[in-house]
């Protein structure tokens, strides 16, 4: 885990944006994020995590960060998937709060202002995509996956796949990380005895780029991961130090 302080310490809220081959969306991301920062509820910065993109995403991200003093980036040496990109972002975040959004522009960055007030009483606040604009087949896959996950984890979250979440950074950095972890963020927060709130957010159709999800990683992978979570849940350790002379 990264422990050194960095420029994100100067902010209260950091937005992590994992990016993998989304060059067609970078310009829209730049405009949307730069418009949001002045109206954010807290002093906010953006941390792009380039997850080993093979297109021009990395170059475009660096150019964007040169134009905006509150934008930062990490370049990963290879594509590790969304959970790896989130772990890198969490490990390098030093602000009090951290959130993330996908680079596909299917959610609205302004809706972070709907989620952030919940952090006064909850550890994690997650969006629920209202009136989803995905295909019927994709929505069906998500409903099946979400239903099975809720049964296996008991997290009570109706849309864990919503790519708009905010949380306490201390909890985020203590998350037990594994591939597919992003689907279990609420359940993993509950393992730390933290509380979770759900808030409806807007959802839009994808206008550019290609989805990185298909039948295998939306259904079969999460099915296997649920059993891994159940194993972890029975063995997870929580402790609190009452006093010390360190």
C-alpha atoms as one frame of an Amber mdcrd trajectory, in Angstrom:
protein
   0.000   0.000   0.000   1.202   3.484  -0.872   1.716   5.465   2.344   3.640
   8.573   1.212   1.659  11.795   1.073   1.033  13.413  -2.293  -0.888  16.336
  -3.782  -4.291  14.753  -3.132  -3.704  15.537   0.565  -4.557  19.151  -0.266
  -8.134  18.163  -1.125 -11.124  16.827   0.791 -12.467  14.663  -2.048 -10.692
  12.783  -4.836 -12.552  11.434  -7.885 -10.845   8.342  -9.306 -11.502   7.728
 -13.004 -10.218   4.328 -14.196  -9.538   4.428 -17.939  -8.952   1.592 -20.368
  -9.094   2.403 -24.085 -11.549   5.284 -23.798  -9.811   7.817 -26.059 -13.128
   8.820 -27.633 -14.485   9.891 -24.236 -11.505  11.829 -22.844 -12.576  15.215
 -24.237 -16.074  14.863 -22.785 -14.609  13.710 -19.463 -12.359  16.772 -19.359
 -15.257  19.132 -19.972 -17.607  17.419 -17.513 -15.072  17.140 -14.690 -13.680
  20.669 -15.113 -17.222  22.069 -15.033 -18.015  20.129 -11.870 -15.030  21.050
  -9.692 -16.111  24.668  -8.994 -19.535  23.465  -7.828 -18.388  20.402  -5.865
 -19.478  20.312  -2.221 -15.854  19.865  -1.106 -12.487  20.921  -2.471 -12.060
  18.240  -5.127  -9.401  16.834  -7.420  -9.434  14.205 -10.164  -7.137  11.176
 -10.361  -7.133   9.363 -13.704  -5.836   5.799 -13.550  -4.721   4.693 -17.003
  -5.141   0.915 -16.801  -2.625  -0.061 -19.471  -4.566   1.454 -22.378  -3.336
   0.493 -25.852  -4.967   3.440 -27.643  -4.277   7.169 -27.198  -6.026   7.392
 -23.806  -2.767   7.738 -21.869  -1.436  10.578 -24.027  -4.753  12.403 -23.905
  -4.947  12.067 -20.127  -1.481  13.569 -19.707  -2.464  16.482 -21.936  -5.626
  17.042 -19.912  -3.655  17.054 -16.653  -1.249  19.638 -18.069  -4.214  21.954
 -18.688  -5.849  21.555 -15.260  -3.977  22.023 -11.958  -6.478  19.878 -10.035
  -6.152  16.869 -12.368  -3.619  14.097 -11.727  -2.899  10.699 -13.236  -1.356
   7.291 -12.664  -0.084   5.151 -15.564  -0.209   1.411 -14.818   2.324  -0.791
 -16.601  -0.320  -3.205 -17.915  -4.061  -3.754 -17.977  -5.154  -5.267 -14.677
  -8.895  -4.620 -14.788 -11.190  -2.252 -12.928 -10.451  -3.616  -9.456  -6.697
  -3.218  -9.957  -7.172   0.349 -11.195  -9.350   1.162  -8.176  -6.810  -0.330
  -5.780  -4.079   1.817  -7.318  -6.307   4.869  -6.954  -7.223   4.105  -3.334
  -3.592   3.453  -2.437  -2.525   6.823  -3.834  -5.392   8.866  -2.407  -4.676
  11.019   0.648  -7.877  13.097   0.785 -10.501  12.483   3.467 -13.010  11.114
   0.962 -12.634   9.214  -2.282 -15.077   8.330  -5.032 -15.000   6.901  -8.492
 -16.818   7.034 -11.796 -16.409   5.159 -15.056 -14.872   6.828 -18.083 -17.781
   5.792 -20.328 -19.808   8.911 -19.392 -22.950   6.890 -18.612 -23.254   8.619
 -15.237 -23.220  12.326 -14.406 -20.323  13.695 -12.354 -22.660  16.324 -10.900
 -24.484  13.525  -9.062 -21.527  13.243  -6.696 -23.208  16.164  -4.925 -26.163
  13.857  -4.262 -23.914  11.216  -2.697 -21.414  13.252  -0.675 -23.829  14.469
   2.058 -24.400  10.847   3.045 -20.782  10.530   4.188 -21.678  12.517   7.307
 -23.418   9.393   8.638 -22.244   6.524   6.403 -18.913   5.067   5.324 -19.982
   4.410   1.727 -22.699   5.972  -0.412 -23.467   4.240  -3.702 -25.613   5.310
  -6.609 -28.572   3.389  -7.977 -28.964   3.856 -11.722 -32.499   5.161 -12.246
 -34.125   4.442 -15.635 -31.100   2.583 -16.969 -30.343   3.214 -20.634 -28.693
  -0.149 -21.373 -30.081  -2.870 -23.633 -32.747  -5.262 -22.330 -30.251  -8.148
 -22.436 -27.617  -6.205 -20.487 -30.193  -5.137 -17.907 -31.346  -8.739 -17.528
 -27.782  -9.915 -16.938 -27.289  -7.221 -14.298 -30.538  -8.093 -12.504 -29.579
 -11.767 -12.336 -26.044 -10.984 -11.129 -27.251  -8.449  -8.544 -29.908 -10.807
  -7.212 -27.461 -13.680  -6.774 -24.866 -11.397  -5.155 -27.398 -10.006  -2.665
 -28.424 -13.553  -1.727 -24.806 -14.606  -1.194 -23.488 -11.486   0.570 -26.546
 -10.090   2.337 -25.381  -6.553   1.533 -28.882  -5.375   0.600 -27.579  -3.244
  -2.291 -29.797  -3.245  -5.375 -27.234  -1.971  -7.922 -23.672  -2.654  -6.839
 -22.531  -2.237 -10.444 -23.390   1.462 -10.473 -20.090   3.202 -11.299 -20.719
   6.161  -9.006 -19.654   5.718  -5.378 -18.106   7.797  -2.581 -16.524   6.552
   0.638 -14.253   7.275   3.562 -10.680   6.944   2.292  -9.442   5.164   5.419
 -11.954   2.373   4.861 -11.226   2.264   1.125  -7.508   1.751   1.721  -8.196
  -1.130   4.127 -10.381  -3.058   1.690  -9.244  -6.641   1.069  -8.504  -6.439
  -2.627  -8.944  -9.083  -5.303 -10.012  -9.248  -8.950 -13.731  -8.528  -9.166
 -13.584  -6.573  -5.884 -15.421  -3.601  -7.407 -18.665  -5.610  -7.408 -18.389
  -6.196  -3.665 -17.471  -2.744  -2.345 -20.612  -2.393  -0.173 -20.236  -5.932
   1.180 -16.556  -5.331   1.929 -17.359  -2.089   3.743 -19.906  -3.997   5.827
 -17.142  -6.474   6.744 -15.356  -3.504   8.330 -18.561  -2.753  10.258 -19.165
   0.372   8.183 -22.613   1.517   7.029 -23.845   1.893   3.441 -26.416   4.225
   1.891 -28.024   4.021  -1.572 -29.062   7.104  -3.571 -30.711   7.221  -7.051
 -28.541   8.811  -9.763 -28.980   9.546 -13.454 -27.920   7.135 -16.190 -27.241
   7.690 -19.892 -26.582   5.502 -22.941 -22.976   4.996 -24.008 -22.234   7.387
 -26.882 -18.610   6.465 -27.629 -16.157   3.651 -27.039 -16.978   0.013 -26.321
 -18.135  -1.713 -23.165 -15.515  -3.890 -21.456 -18.160  -6.234 -20.070 -19.758
  -9.306 -21.599 -21.664 -12.389 -20.476 -18.608 -14.033 -18.895 -17.397 -11.173
 -16.710 -20.904  -9.981 -15.864 -22.356 -13.343 -14.767 -19.908 -16.253 -14.534
 -17.038 -14.348 -12.911 -19.209 -12.731 -10.205 -20.835 -16.114  -9.518 -17.445
 -17.573  -8.591 -16.412 -14.425  -6.690 -19.479 -14.695  -4.440 -18.153 -17.956
  -3.021 -14.763 -16.317  -2.443 -16.516 -13.534  -0.533 -18.433 -16.028   1.609
 -15.121 -17.715   2.498 -13.585 -14.334   3.380 -16.597 -13.242   5.425 -16.282
 -16.214   7.774 -12.592 -15.469   8.372 -12.421 -11.674   8.284 -10.743 -10.049
  11.307 -11.907  -6.793  12.921 -10.111  -5.280  15.917  -9.920  -1.948  17.712
  -7.005  -0.839  19.887  -8.318   0.504  23.220  -5.046   1.799  24.605  -1.328
   1.652  23.837   1.983   3.145  24.987   3.547   3.256  21.501
